[in-house]
Amino acid sequence: MGNKNNMEIKQITNMETDFAQWFTDVCKKAELIDYSSIRGMYIYRPYGYAIWENIQKSLDERFKETGHENVYLPMLIPESLLEKEKEHVEGFAPECAWVTYGGSNKLEERYCIRPTSETLFCEHYKNVIQSYKDLPKLYNQWCSVLRWEKTARPFLRHREFLWQEGHTMHATADEAREETQRMLNIYADFCENVLAMPVVKGRKTDKEKFNGAEETYTVECMMHDRKALQAGTSHYFGDGFAKAFDIQFSGSDNKLHYPHQTSWGVSTRLIGGIIMTHGDNNGLILPPRIAPVQAIVIPVAQHKEGVIDKANELFERLRKAGIRTKIDVTDRSLGWKASEYEMKGVPLRVEIGPKDIENNQCCLCRRDNREKTFVPLENLETAVREMLDSIHNALFEKALANRETHTKICQTLEEVKEFMTSEGGFAKTMWCGDLECELKMKEEAGVTSRCMPLEQEHTGDKCVCCGKPADKMIYWGVAY
Amino acid sequence: MGNKNNMEIKQITNMETDFAQWFTDVCKKAELIDYSSIRGMYIYRPYGYAIWENIQKSLDERFKETGHENVYLPMLIPESLLEKEKEHVEGFAPECAWVTYGGSNKLEERYCIRPTSETLFCEHYKNVIQSYKDLPKLYNQWCSVLRWEKTARPFLRHREFLWQEGHTMHATADEAREETQRMLNIYADFCENVLAMPVVKGRKTDKEKFNGAEETYTVECMMHDRKALQAGTSHYFGDGFAKAFDIQFSGSDNKLHYPHQTSWGVSTRLIGGIIMTHGDNNGLILPPRIAPVQAIVIPVAQHKEGVIDKANELFERLRKAGIRTKIDVTDRSLGWKASEYEMKGVPLRVEIGPKDIENNQCCLCRRDNREKTFVPLENLETAVREMLDSIHNALFEKALANRETHTKICQTLEEVKEFMTSEGGFAKTMWCGDLECELKMKEEAGVTSRCMPLEQEHTGDKCVCCGKPADKMIYWGVAY
């Protein structure tokens, strides 16, 4: 019985056989997600949503510490409002879901469900910004957005997804640019120190930037299958939207000025990133600082006298120490439980049985490398805390090693093609800056530009594509 | 200059002159809300949203302590799904907003933006409930919902509003009924002990119950203008939806059973309740336990040496003591600042000037009754904490006195009519239980049934309307 259940819960595709199927299996079997009757609209189940709640909590603290305030704006945008900024509407209108009826009445104007909220924020900013004393406005919104895409995959491409969108207004371009970098750095710090996902911070090419932005910055991560994931973006808009929406403020010089704008966002896509960065053939592996359950206490031979009591004692001690802990005293077999918590990626199992009690110890089983360590009970809290940190570091190092091993400096398009077909990963090259070369890289090597890293290196003198003099170092890859 | 600003910020309508206008003025002047270009869809500004965040935090803790888990389901419902439960669709379809286009493609089926999510939860429950071991399912969702209503008022009636909706499934009717009461009690406790709003807990009549529910329970509050506000509801569904959606589980008896269902919710309407219960002609009055800013530190004669430093010291001490505190060192006048924080309903002003520093004291100014108390600086934290509790209690007692003064036991319809036209409030009567009498009360006295209180009293033997024998005590009133 225990064995049969073991087999059931373990049935996921090997990632080496079919990475996409492995990913979907993990999403389902770890109970992160369920399908709804509308294609591309998913249900965030309790365990998946709890990961998002931890992401929200951690980011929201960082936003508030840096002076941002949360607001909530309507989910519907009148078509005429969306059309006010030309590049923006061209980018988003094709994937909008349109509301045309309110009850049984046809609406005079169509409303789209927000795909992003720049236009709504601008409409509101026009009402609340009059003087330089009203600036900066540092707003953020947690909400869901809709983009009517044709293909869909859990966490990576939803028609409806959860995200946060920061929208800020500043008196000067310098201040707005500073904000764009500040938020990019917060995303980078969060990805690396909470999600254990190493990032490349960089700027997007004009082709890849956000519709309507002057500059887009990104944090790019490499997944286990060597593809790239854009984990978060931060945009500088200049005063383009402000002009389109006629937002002006009187400066300390008593003249009218247009404010300068930013926006920045991350979404539930980060959960897809966590899965594909850290997971293995036994399922999910959650970085400890975001895991809804950091430690699961499992009694061994729990029918023996005193075992469940002792296990409960450990559980209470860990909870009191501020470690997110659960205990499993159901009558399922030890093997079944081990498999289930492996599938769910719980960082640490704390096992205790009659022998351990005799020896005044328990066994800590790491999810990431499956190492087992016996620790004296008096050291429990410290040992668990240290091991959670050690797991975080190990996950980060492993992901970094994966990226470094699969990043290659290339001098020619041929070299990039060869690298992408033989091995795959990030190709690091020089680029002249021409759109033509960027398009040719896509056509011939199947790669898109990921970013021009903020930390530039000199890896050559010539553009990888056209061979002309080039002074920009850029990453190429295949992206999710 | 200071005076002019004073006047500006104070310009709100007196509540005695026009209560509705007073309410709207407070929403705008306290910067809780702004209008969008779609009628009935409002912008929650930072201060208004911060109140909602505190409501969320406090309720979410209570939900989690009682074993509930958060999930997120899609915002769109296919028309065919909404139609599965007859009473439910009849109630909601007339006020649905309908999505008919995805990008430039007409959809094969219309989708409505969720007005509530019973149908979506049932669709999901069908996937995840197979055995009695899967029960109970105790889910909650924080989200926004849309109801395309014709009239709109800030917080009280939005086309889009923020809420939480709990949806649970249980093996037995008893368990589900217990859950319905548990959540009603959580709402009552929250309203009274956090929002300082006394409630009447009771059951709705069949006419007033939720579309598709077997029983609806409510917490009803009396506003300052003696009208009723339904602050939260908790519904028992029996197995009606389970049958409509064909959700069955195998019991421990190895037979198939339909589970029993509940749902329960509160919304941003609670903020409307706070305003109308506690506010006065100087603006908002926030109950301390929900106020985004519990104490505002204001230096007096701040140009004098050492005043701002001392004020900052108090500010830091209060923050460290866990009191939500801000400090205002802008160059606006003292009168301007006092008016602004009165308008925003900050429970306590902490003022300190050169004389206070000499006397090693500061002045605590209560928002609710405008009393000023000088306290020795060494007692600051304790004094502030005690005063915040004392403000909470005073607000609660005042609201309770308002309700008790304006609740009248009536024996006849004539008496109710007389009471409602002369004074208004809650009419407490006996009722035979017939819909006909309920409709006549509306027609002739302009009142709707609020609830049959769980704590029944015997106030007579005959129905207030038809005079036949009656054993139900019921509240009538005019509702928001």
PDB file of N, CA and C in Angstrom, chain B residues 77-117:
ATOM      1  N   ILE B  77     -16.017  34.023 -15.711  1.00  0.00           N
ATOM      2  CA  ILE B  77     -16.890  32.849 -15.598  1.00  0.00           C
ATOM      3  C   ILE B  77     -17.619  32.642 -16.915  1.00  0.00           C
ATOM      4  N   PRO B  78     -17.458  31.470 -17.557  1.00  0.00           N
ATOM      5  CA  PRO B  78     -18.223  31.194 -18.775  1.00  0.00           C
ATOM      6  C   PRO B  78     -19.726  31.229 -18.454  1.00  0.00           C
ATOM      7  N   GLU B  79     -20.504  31.766 -19.382  1.00  0.00           N
ATOM      8  CA  GLU B  79     -21.948  31.908 -19.133  1.00  0.00           C
ATOM      9  C   GLU B  79     -22.597  30.566 -18.763  1.00  0.00           C
ATOM     10  N   SER B  80     -22.147  29.495 -19.428  1.00  0.00           N
ATOM     11  CA  SER B  80     -22.732  28.169 -19.163  1.00  0.00           C
ATOM     12  C   SER B  80     -22.453  27.704 -17.734  1.00  0.00           C
ATOM     13  N   LEU B  81     -21.327  28.118 -17.192  1.00  0.00           N
ATOM     14  CA  LEU B  81     -20.983  27.733 -15.819  1.00  0.00           C
ATOM     15  C   LEU B  81     -21.864  28.495 -14.832  1.00  0.00           C
ATOM     16  N   LEU B  82     -22.040  29.777 -15.073  1.00  0.00           N
ATOM     17  CA  LEU B  82     -22.860  30.613 -14.188  1.00  0.00           C
ATOM     18  C   LEU B  82     -24.303  30.107 -14.136  1.00  0.00           C
ATOM     19  N   GLU B  83     -24.723  29.497 -15.273  1.00  0.00           N
ATOM     20  CA  GLU B  83     -26.129  29.073 -15.384  1.00  0.00           C
ATOM     21  C   GLU B  83     -26.451  27.762 -14.679  1.00  0.00           C
ATOM     22  N   LYS B  84     -25.422  27.113 -14.126  1.00  0.00           N
ATOM     23  CA  LYS B  84     -25.658  25.778 -13.573  1.00  0.00           C
ATOM     24  C   LYS B  84     -26.564  25.770 -12.345  1.00  0.00           C
ATOM     25  N   GLU B  85     -26.539  26.877 -11.565  1.00  0.00           N
ATOM     26  CA  GLU B  85     -27.424  26.914 -10.401  1.00  0.00           C
ATOM     27  C   GLU B  85     -28.456  27.991 -10.656  1.00  0.00           C
ATOM     28  N   LYS B  86     -29.726  27.594 -10.704  1.00  0.00           N
ATOM     29  CA  LYS B  86     -30.788  28.437 -11.236  1.00  0.00           C
ATOM     30  C   LYS B  86     -31.015  29.742 -10.475  1.00  0.00           C
ATOM     31  N   GLU B  87     -31.204  29.639  -9.160  1.00  0.00           N
ATOM     32  CA  GLU B  87     -31.464  30.852  -8.371  1.00  0.00           C
ATOM     33  C   GLU B  87     -30.285  31.811  -8.429  1.00  0.00           C
ATOM     34  N   HIS B  88     -29.097  31.206  -8.434  1.00  0.00           N
ATOM     35  CA  HIS B  88     -27.865  31.984  -8.425  1.00  0.00           C
ATOM     36  C   HIS B  88     -27.763  32.842  -9.682  1.00  0.00           C
ATOM     37  N   VAL B  89     -27.952  32.223 -10.848  1.00  0.00           N
ATOM     38  CA  VAL B  89     -27.816  32.975 -12.102  1.00  0.00           C
ATOM     39  C   VAL B  89     -28.906  34.035 -12.236  1.00  0.00           C
ATOM     40  N   GLU B  90     -30.106  33.705 -11.770  1.00  0.00           N
ATOM     41  CA  GLU B  90     -31.192  34.694 -11.846  1.00  0.00           C
ATOM     42  C   GLU B  90     -30.859  35.940 -11.035  1.00  0.00           C
ATOM     43  N   GLY B  91     -30.183  35.734  -9.900  1.00  0.00           N
ATOM     44  CA  GLY B  91     -29.819  36.854  -9.057  1.00  0.00           C
ATOM     45  C   GLY B  91     -28.704  37.699  -9.653  1.00  0.00           C
ATOM     46  N   PHE B  92     -27.735  37.048 -10.304  1.00  0.00           N
ATOM     47  CA  PHE B  92     -26.536  37.791 -10.692  1.00  0.00           C
ATOM     48  C   PHE B  92     -26.439  38.189 -12.161  1.00  0.00           C
ATOM     49  N   ALA B  93     -27.050  37.416 -13.052  1.00  0.00           N
ATOM     50  CA  ALA B  93     -26.885  37.692 -14.485  1.00  0.00           C
ATOM     51  C   ALA B  93     -27.233  39.138 -14.873  1.00  0.00           C
ATOM     52  N   PRO B  94     -28.309  39.715 -14.294  1.00  0.00           N
ATOM     53  CA  PRO B  94     -28.681  41.075 -14.719  1.00  0.00           C
ATOM     54  C   PRO B  94     -27.629  42.135 -14.411  1.00  0.00           C
ATOM     55  N   GLU B  95     -26.694  41.833 -13.505  1.00  0.00           N
ATOM     56  CA  GLU B  95     -25.692  42.851 -13.202  1.00  0.00           C
ATOM     57  C   GLU B  95     -24.268  42.383 -13.527  1.00  0.00           C
ATOM     58  N   CYS B  96     -24.153  41.512 -14.511  1.00  0.00           N
ATOM     59  CA  CYS B  96     -22.828  41.051 -14.925  1.00  0.00           C
ATOM     60  C   CYS B  96     -22.271  41.944 -16.033  1.00  0.00           C
ATOM     61  N   ALA B  97     -20.939  42.135 -16.012  1.00  0.00           N
ATOM     62  CA  ALA B  97     -20.250  42.751 -17.147  1.00  0.00           C
ATOM     63  C   ALA B  97     -19.738  41.607 -18.019  1.00  0.00           C
ATOM     64  N   TRP B  98     -20.030  41.697 -19.323  1.00  0.00           N
ATOM     65  CA  TRP B  98     -19.760  40.563 -20.218  1.00  0.00           C
ATOM     66  C   TRP B  98     -18.597  40.831 -21.167  1.00  0.00           C
ATOM     67  N   VAL B  99     -17.663  39.891 -21.192  1.00  0.00           N
ATOM     68  CA  VAL B  99     -16.554  39.937 -22.143  1.00  0.00           C
ATOM     69  C   VAL B  99     -16.973  39.146 -23.375  1.00  0.00           C
ATOM     70  N   THR B 100     -16.895  39.800 -24.552  1.00  0.00           N
ATOM     71  CA  THR B 100     -17.333  39.125 -25.780  1.00  0.00           C
ATOM     72  C   THR B 100     -16.225  39.020 -26.826  1.00  0.00           C
ATOM     73  N   TYR B 101     -15.147  39.773 -26.635  1.00  0.00           N
ATOM     74  CA  TYR B 101     -14.034  39.719 -27.585  1.00  0.00           C
ATOM     75  C   TYR B 101     -12.715  39.456 -26.864  1.00  0.00           C
ATOM     76  N   GLY B 102     -11.885  38.563 -27.439  1.00  0.00           N
ATOM     77  CA  GLY B 102     -10.508  38.389 -27.001  1.00  0.00           C
ATOM     78  C   GLY B 102      -9.627  38.873 -28.135  1.00  0.00           C
ATOM     79  N   GLY B 103      -8.937  40.011 -27.954  1.00  0.00           N
ATOM     80  CA  GLY B 103      -8.231  40.647 -29.060  1.00  0.00           C
ATOM     81  C   GLY B 103      -9.248  41.036 -30.110  1.00  0.00           C
ATOM     82  N   SER B 104      -9.044  40.623 -31.363  1.00  0.00           N
ATOM     83  CA  SER B 104     -10.000  40.992 -32.405  1.00  0.00           C
ATOM     84  C   SER B 104     -10.970  39.845 -32.724  1.00  0.00           C
ATOM     85  N   ASN B 105     -10.897  38.789 -31.926  1.00  0.00           N
ATOM     86  CA  ASN B 105     -11.765  37.635 -32.188  1.00  0.00           C
ATOM     87  C   ASN B 105     -12.983  37.609 -31.286  1.00  0.00           C
ATOM     88  N   LYS B 106     -14.139  37.433 -31.909  1.00  0.00           N
ATOM     89  CA  LYS B 106     -15.354  37.272 -31.116  1.00  0.00           C
ATOM     90  C   LYS B 106     -15.302  35.909 -30.420  1.00  0.00           C
ATOM     91  N   LEU B 107     -15.602  35.883 -29.131  1.00  0.00           N
ATOM     92  CA  LEU B 107     -15.548  34.631 -28.376  1.00  0.00           C
ATOM     93  C   LEU B 107     -16.742  33.745 -28.707  1.00  0.00           C
ATOM     94  N   GLU B 108     -16.532  32.427 -28.646  1.00  0.00           N
ATOM     95  CA  GLU B 108     -17.640  31.513 -28.932  1.00  0.00           C
ATOM     96  C   GLU B 108     -18.685  31.555 -27.832  1.00  0.00           C
ATOM     97  N   GLU B 109     -18.196  31.809 -26.598  1.00  0.00           N
ATOM     98  CA  GLU B 109     -19.120  31.914 -25.470  1.00  0.00           C
ATOM     99  C   GLU B 109     -18.808  33.190 -24.711  1.00  0.00           C
ATOM    100  N   ARG B 110     -19.831  33.850 -24.169  1.00  0.00           N
ATOM    101  CA  ARG B 110     -19.585  35.041 -23.370  1.00  0.00           C
ATOM    102  C   ARG B 110     -19.014  34.658 -22.010  1.00  0.00           C
ATOM    103  N   TYR B 111     -18.128  35.483 -21.501  1.00  0.00           N
ATOM    104  CA  TYR B 111     -17.618  35.300 -20.143  1.00  0.00           C
ATOM    105  C   TYR B 111     -18.026  36.509 -19.317  1.00  0.00           C
ATOM    106  N   CYS B 112     -18.497  36.290 -18.101  1.00  0.00           N
ATOM    107  CA  CYS B 112     -18.753  37.443 -17.250  1.00  0.00           C
ATOM    108  C   CYS B 112     -17.619  37.612 -16.259  1.00  0.00           C
ATOM    109  N   ILE B 113     -17.354  38.862 -15.903  1.00  0.00           N
ATOM    110  CA  ILE B 113     -16.395  39.117 -14.831  1.00  0.00           C
ATOM    111  C   ILE B 113     -17.078  38.733 -13.530  1.00  0.00           C
ATOM    112  N   ARG B 114     -16.402  37.963 -12.683  1.00  0.00           N
ATOM    113  CA  ARG B 114     -17.059  37.391 -11.487  1.00  0.00           C
ATOM    114  C   ARG B 114     -17.778  38.454 -10.674  1.00  0.00           C
ATOM    115  N   PRO B 115     -19.080  38.202 -10.382  1.00  0.00           N
ATOM    116  CA  PRO B 115     -19.792  39.035  -9.408  1.00  0.00           C
ATOM    117  C   PRO B 115     -19.637  38.400  -8.019  1.00  0.00           C
ATOM    118  N   THR B 116     -19.247  37.142  -7.990  1.00  0.00           N
ATOM    119  CA  THR B 116     -19.016  36.298  -6.816  1.00  0.00           C
ATOM    120  C   THR B 116     -18.569  34.977  -7.416  1.00  0.00           C
ATOM    121  N   SER B 117     -17.957  34.086  -6.621  1.00  0.00           N
ATOM    122  CA  SER B 117     -17.265  32.952  -7.269  1.00  0.00           C
ATOM    123  C   SER B 117     -17.761  31.559  -6.895  1.00  0.00           C
TER     124      SER B 117
END
